[in-house]
Structure formats: structure tokens, C-alpha cells
Backbone as JSON, one array per atom type, in Angstrom:
{
  "sequence": "MKTISTPKAPAAIGPYSQAIQVSNLVYTSGQIPIDPATGVFVEGGIKEQTRQALSNVKAILQEVGLTMSHVVKTTVFMADMGDFADMNAVYAEFFSEPYPARSAVAVKTLPKGALVEIEVVASC",
  "N": [[20.82, -6.76, 2.67], [18.2, -5.03, 4.17], [15.98, -4.51, 6.87], [12.93, -2.72, 7.04], [11.07, -0.7, 9.16], [8.38, 0.96, 10.71], [6.52, 2.76, 13.26], [4.52, 4.26, 12.22], [3.04, 2.91, 10.46], [0.9, 0.0, 10.21], [1.92, -2.58, 12.41], [3.61, -5.63, 11.55], [1.67, -8.57, 11.35], [2.38, -11.13, 11.47], [4.9, -13.54, 10.49], [6.62, -11.67, 8.86], [8.1, -8.72, 7.27], [7.52, -5.17, 7.42], [8.69, -3.93, 5.31], [11.38, -4.53, 2.96], [14.67, -3.64, 2.12], [16.69, -4.02, -0.67], [19.63, -3.57, -2.08], [19.12, -1.0, -4.37], [16.4, -1.12, -4.2], [13.17, -1.05, -2.68], [10.9, -3.15, -1.17], [7.61, -3.39, -0.3], [5.52, -5.02, 2.09], [2.2, -6.23, 1.56], [-0.22, -3.75, 2.21], [-2.95, -3.32, 4.29], [-6.07, -1.65, 5.16], [-5.54, -0.65, 7.89], [-5.58, 1.53, 10.55], [-2.77, 2.82, 11.99], [-2.67, 4.13, 14.39], [-4.86, 3.25, 15.88], [-5.12, 0.6, 15.44], [-7.17, -0.67, 14.14], [-9.43, -1.18, 11.36], [-10.06, 1.52, 9.09], [-12.98, 3.53, 9.06], [-15.65, 3.19, 6.69], [-15.88, 2.74, 3.07], [-14.51, 1.4, 0.05], [-13.05, 3.62, -0.87], [-12.08, 5.0, 1.44], [-10.69, 2.87, 2.52], [-8.7, 2.39, 0.6], [-7.34, 4.79, 0.62], [-6.28, 4.68, 3.23], [-4.65, 2.4, 3.08], [-2.78, 3.2, 1.15], [-1.69, 5.38, 2.5], [-0.38, 4.05, 4.59], [1.59, 2.7, 3.09], [2.96, 4.95, 2.13], [3.97, 5.93, 4.62], [5.75, 3.89, 5.29], [7.63, 4.1, 3.2], [8.58, 6.71, 3.66], [10.07, 6.27, 5.95], [12.56, 5.54, 4.99], [13.33, 7.7, 3.7], [12.04, 8.02, 1.21], [9.59, 8.93, -1.34], [6.21, 8.74, -2.68], [6.75, 9.14, -5.33], [8.94, 7.6, -5.9], [8.07, 5.13, -6.35], [7.96, 2.35, -8.39], [6.45, 0.16, -9.16], [3.25, -1.18, -8.53], [1.04, -3.34, -6.85], [-2.3, -4.08, -6.67], [-4.71, -5.57, -4.77], [-7.99, -6.52, -4.74], [-11.16, -7.1, -3.21], [-13.42, -6.99, -4.63], [-13.87, -6.45, -7.95], [-15.61, -4.66, -8.91], [-15.26, -2.41, -7.44], [-13.32, -1.06, -8.65], [-13.2, 1.53, -10.03], [-13.66, 3.43, -8.03], [-11.56, 2.85, -6.22], [-9.42, 3.47, -7.96], [-9.77, 6.25, -8.33], [-9.03, 7.3, -5.83], [-6.42, 6.25, -5.69], [-5.24, 7.74, -7.71], [-4.82, 10.14, -6.4], [-2.45, 9.75, -4.98], [-0.39, 9.35, -6.75], [1.59, 10.64, -9.46], [2.38, 11.57, -12.87], [5.49, 10.38, -14.11], [3.44, 7.64, -13.99], [3.58, 4.72, -11.8], [4.2, 1.3, -12.84], [1.49, -1.07, -12.81], [-0.39, -3.71, -11.43], [-3.68, -4.97, -11.04], [-5.83, -6.92, -9.33], [-8.57, -9.09, -8.63], [-9.39, -10.84, -5.76], [-10.34, -13.71, -3.85], [-10.61, -13.44, -1.0], [-9.39, -11.18, 1.46], [-6.87, -10.39, 4.0], [-8.32, -10.18, 7.2], [-10.77, -9.47, 6.17], [-10.52, -7.23, 4.56], [-11.17, -4.74, 2.02], [-9.34, -4.0, 0.18], [-5.84, -4.38, -0.61], [-2.55, -3.26, -0.8], [0.6, -3.39, -2.32], [4.03, -2.31, -2.89], [6.83, -1.59, -5.05], [9.73, 0.24, -4.75], [12.21, 2.46, -6.01], [15.35, 3.54, -4.86]],
  "CA": [[19.41, -6.7, 2.87], [17.86, -4.23, 5.37], [14.53, -4.51, 7.27], [12.39, -1.4, 7.22], [9.91, -0.74, 10.05], [7.97, 2.32, 11.3], [5.31, 2.74, 13.96], [3.56, 5.02, 11.49], [2.26, 1.99, 9.59], [0.55, -1.13, 11.12], [2.97, -3.62, 12.68], [3.42, -6.95, 10.91], [0.87, -9.45, 12.22], [2.87, -12.49, 11.15], [6.37, -13.64, 10.21], [7.06, -10.87, 7.75], [8.55, -7.35, 7.58], [6.78, -4.19, 6.76], [9.37, -3.72, 4.05], [12.79, -4.97, 2.88], [15.45, -2.93, 1.11], [17.76, -4.79, -1.24], [20.3, -2.67, -3.01], [18.44, 0.28, -4.49], [14.95, -1.35, -4.29], [12.41, -1.31, -1.46], [9.7, -4.02, -1.39], [6.79, -3.35, 0.87], [4.54, -6.07, 2.24], [0.85, -5.71, 1.27], [-0.84, -2.97, 3.27], [-4.38, -3.27, 4.36], [-6.48, -0.36, 5.7], [-5.48, -0.51, 9.37], [-5.05, 2.82, 11.06], [-1.71, 2.4, 12.91], [-2.91, 4.77, 15.68], [-5.91, 2.56, 16.6], [-5.0, -0.87, 15.19], [-8.38, -1.21, 13.52], [-9.75, -0.69, 10.03], [-10.7, 2.8, 9.0], [-14.46, 3.36, 8.74], [-15.99, 3.53, 5.28], [-15.83, 1.73, 2.08], [-13.27, 1.17, -0.69], [-12.3, 4.86, -1.02], [-11.45, 5.17, 2.67], [-9.63, 1.77, 2.72], [-7.63, 2.57, -0.36], [-6.58, 5.9, 1.14], [-5.48, 4.24, 4.39], [-3.63, 1.45, 2.66], [-1.74, 3.96, 0.53], [-1.07, 6.18, 3.57], [0.53, 3.13, 5.2], [2.67, 2.55, 2.14], [3.69, 6.2, 2.14], [4.66, 6.0, 5.85], [6.88, 2.97, 5.25], [8.64, 4.66, 2.33], [9.15, 7.89, 4.31], [11.03, 5.79, 6.88], [13.82, 5.4, 4.37], [13.56, 8.92, 2.91], [11.49, 7.96, -0.12], [8.2, 9.36, -1.48], [5.45, 7.93, -3.66], [7.3, 9.33, -6.69], [9.94, 6.58, -6.04], [7.4, 3.85, -6.6], [8.05, 1.89, -9.81], [5.48, -0.93, -9.44], [2.27, -1.49, -7.46], [0.04, -4.44, -7.02], [-3.5, -3.8, -5.91], [-5.61, -6.68, -4.55], [-9.32, -6.08, -4.34], [-12.12, -8.17, -2.93], [-14.48, -6.83, -5.61], [-13.43, -5.6, -9.04], [-16.62, -3.6, -9.06], [-14.79, -1.23, -6.74], [-12.11, -0.51, -9.33], [-13.26, 2.94, -10.33], [-13.48, 4.21, -6.72], [-10.11, 2.59, -5.85], [-8.6, 4.18, -8.92], [-9.9, 7.66, -8.07], [-8.17, 7.64, -4.68], [-5.06, 5.87, -6.11], [-4.63, 8.85, -8.46], [-4.44, 11.17, -5.44], [-1.19, 9.5, -4.45], [0.63, 9.23, -7.8], [1.55, 11.51, -10.6], [3.2, 11.12, -14.0], [5.12, 9.13, -14.74], [2.85, 6.65, -13.05], [4.19, 3.42, -11.7], [3.48, 0.15, -13.44], [0.52, -1.59, -11.88], [-1.35, -4.82, -11.62], [-4.85, -4.9, -10.17], [-6.51, -8.18, -9.44], [-9.6, -9.4, -7.69], [-9.1, -12.05, -5.08], [-11.53, -14.21, -3.1], [-10.75, -12.77, 0.31], [-8.18, -10.47, 1.88], [-6.72, -10.49, 5.47], [-9.24, -9.51, 8.11], [-11.95, -9.04, 5.44], [-10.28, -5.96, 3.84], [-11.69, -4.59, 0.6], [-8.18, -3.74, -0.67], [-4.53, -4.57, -0.08], [-1.65, -2.73, -1.83], [2.06, -3.5, -2.14], [4.75, -1.54, -3.9], [8.32, -1.68, -5.14], [10.24, 1.57, -4.95], [13.59, 2.6, -6.33], [16.05, 4.58, -4.14]],
  "C": [[19.13, -5.94, 4.22], [16.31, -4.27, 5.6], [14.15, -3.01, 7.51], [11.11, -1.52, 8.09], [9.63, 0.66, 10.57], [6.67, 2.09, 12.07], [4.17, 3.55, 13.31], [2.74, 4.2, 10.49], [1.97, 0.76, 10.54], [1.75, -2.08, 11.19], [2.59, -4.92, 11.94], [2.66, -7.83, 11.89], [1.24, -10.88, 11.97], [4.35, -12.46, 10.95], [6.77, -12.96, 8.95], [7.48, -9.47, 8.15], [7.62, -6.38, 6.87], [7.36, -3.87, 5.32], [10.79, -4.23, 4.11], [13.5, -4.11, 1.81], [16.58, -3.83, 0.69], [18.4, -3.92, -2.3], [19.5, -1.39, -3.15], [16.88, 0.06, -4.62], [14.35, -1.6, -2.92], [11.14, -2.03, -1.84], [8.81, -3.89, -0.14], [5.88, -4.6, 0.9], [3.2, -5.39, 1.9], [0.31, -4.91, 2.47], [-2.31, -2.94, 3.19], [-4.78, -1.99, 5.17], [-6.6, -0.25, 7.17], [-4.87, 0.78, 9.69], [-3.98, 2.43, 12.11], [-1.97, 2.98, 14.32], [-3.89, 4.0, 16.53], [-5.77, 1.03, 16.48], [-6.23, -1.47, 14.62], [-8.55, -0.57, 12.14], [-10.37, 0.74, 10.16], [-12.2, 2.57, 8.66], [-14.63, 3.79, 7.28], [-15.85, 2.41, 4.36], [-14.47, 1.74, 1.33], [-12.44, 2.46, -0.81], [-11.5, 5.1, 0.25], [-10.38, 4.12, 2.9], [-8.51, 1.93, 1.81], [-6.74, 3.72, 0.19], [-5.74, 5.5, 2.33], [-4.34, 3.29, 4.02], [-2.45, 2.18, 2.02], [-1.05, 4.86, 1.51], [-0.05, 5.31, 4.3], [1.74, 2.87, 4.35], [3.57, 3.76, 2.19], [4.51, 6.32, 3.44], [5.91, 5.06, 5.85], [8.02, 3.59, 4.35], [9.31, 5.87, 2.96], [10.19, 7.45, 5.35], [12.45, 5.74, 6.33], [14.06, 6.61, 3.44], [13.03, 8.91, 1.44], [10.07, 8.56, -0.13], [7.48, 8.47, -2.42], [5.96, 8.07, -5.06], [8.46, 8.32, -6.92], [9.39, 5.27, -6.37], [7.45, 3.55, -8.08], [6.97, 0.8, -10.19], [4.55, -1.05, -8.25], [1.51, -2.7, -7.83], [-1.13, -4.13, -6.08], [-4.38, -5.05, -5.89], [-6.91, -6.17, -4.11], [-10.26, -7.28, -4.15], [-13.2, -8.13, -3.99], [-14.01, -5.94, -6.75], [-14.45, -4.53, -9.44], [-16.26, -2.32, -8.35], [-13.62, -0.55, -7.46], [-12.14, 1.02, -9.57], [-13.05, 3.81, -9.13], [-12.06, 4.05, -6.2], [-9.23, 3.49, -6.67], [-8.66, 5.68, -8.71], [-9.03, 8.07, -6.86], [-6.7, 7.31, -5.03], [-4.43, 7.09, -6.85], [-4.31, 10.06, -7.61], [-2.98, 11.0, -4.94], [0.0, 9.42, -5.49], [0.44, 10.25, -8.86], [2.47, 10.96, -11.75], [4.69, 11.3, -13.73], [4.62, 8.13, -13.7], [3.59, 5.36, -12.99], [3.5, 2.35, -12.53], [2.56, -0.38, -12.43], [-0.16, -2.83, -12.37], [-2.47, -4.66, -10.59], [-5.61, -6.17, -10.37], [-7.61, -8.3, -8.33], [-9.25, -10.76, -7.04], [-10.33, -12.48, -4.25], [-11.71, -13.51, -1.78], [-9.36, -12.16, 0.58], [-8.11, -10.57, 3.43], [-7.71, -9.59, 6.2], [-10.47, -8.97, 7.39], [-11.75, -7.64, 4.78], [-10.85, -5.95, 2.48], [-10.52, -4.39, -0.35], [-6.89, -4.0, 0.08], [-3.56, -4.06, -1.17], [-0.2, -2.93, -1.33], [2.78, -2.76, -3.2], [6.21, -2.0, -3.92], [8.74, -0.3, -5.5], [11.72, 1.54, -5.18], [14.22, 3.81, -5.52], [16.83, 5.51, -5.07]]
}
């Protein structure tokens, strides 16, 4: 098991790792829309927050030489399922066919009041 960490994504704010690699799989922790350069949420709504969360995922994967095309499974947590279409439009900018498997669920609240949190599993 190998811990993955990069300053190009927000630092863990609790007892967890940005990502863990086990064998040929990389598991990222859920990424919320914190800009790692400022330590605060990006301005805007669901589109901007989705873009930042996925940019954080991308930075973590790049730390171990992977791209978004290595992602095999995503889980998207949203504060409001009414934001699904806008989230999905931005999500489509980061992935191409064959698309990863995905679950998308609405939750009551997310850390720091985020509108979206995204975690992935990638294959090396």
C-alpha cells in the first residue's frame, strides 16, 4: 500500500490520505471544490465546483503518472440532485469513451457546505 499526496490538490483536513494505491488500483478520497492555491472554495455554483473537484482528482492522479482515462469508477455526491444536469455537463469535459462506471447520489450535507464531492478509483 502506498500513500499518494500532492500539493496540487487540497491537503487532507482530517485523518485520511488524498489517495492510496493498492496493487494496480488508486483510490482517491472525495474531493471538494477547494482551490489548493488559496485553500478556499472556488467562486460560483455547481459547474465551477464540479470543475474544481475534478481538477483536484486529476492532480492527484497525475502525481502517480495517471490521467482521467485511467479512471474506472466514480462516485459523485451532490447536495441537490436538481444540479445533476449542470454537474453532468462539466463531468463530460473530463471523461471520454469508454466512460467510467459512476454512481451519483444526493446527500443531506457535504463537508464545508460544498455542492459536490467526487471520488474515483483508477487502474494503473
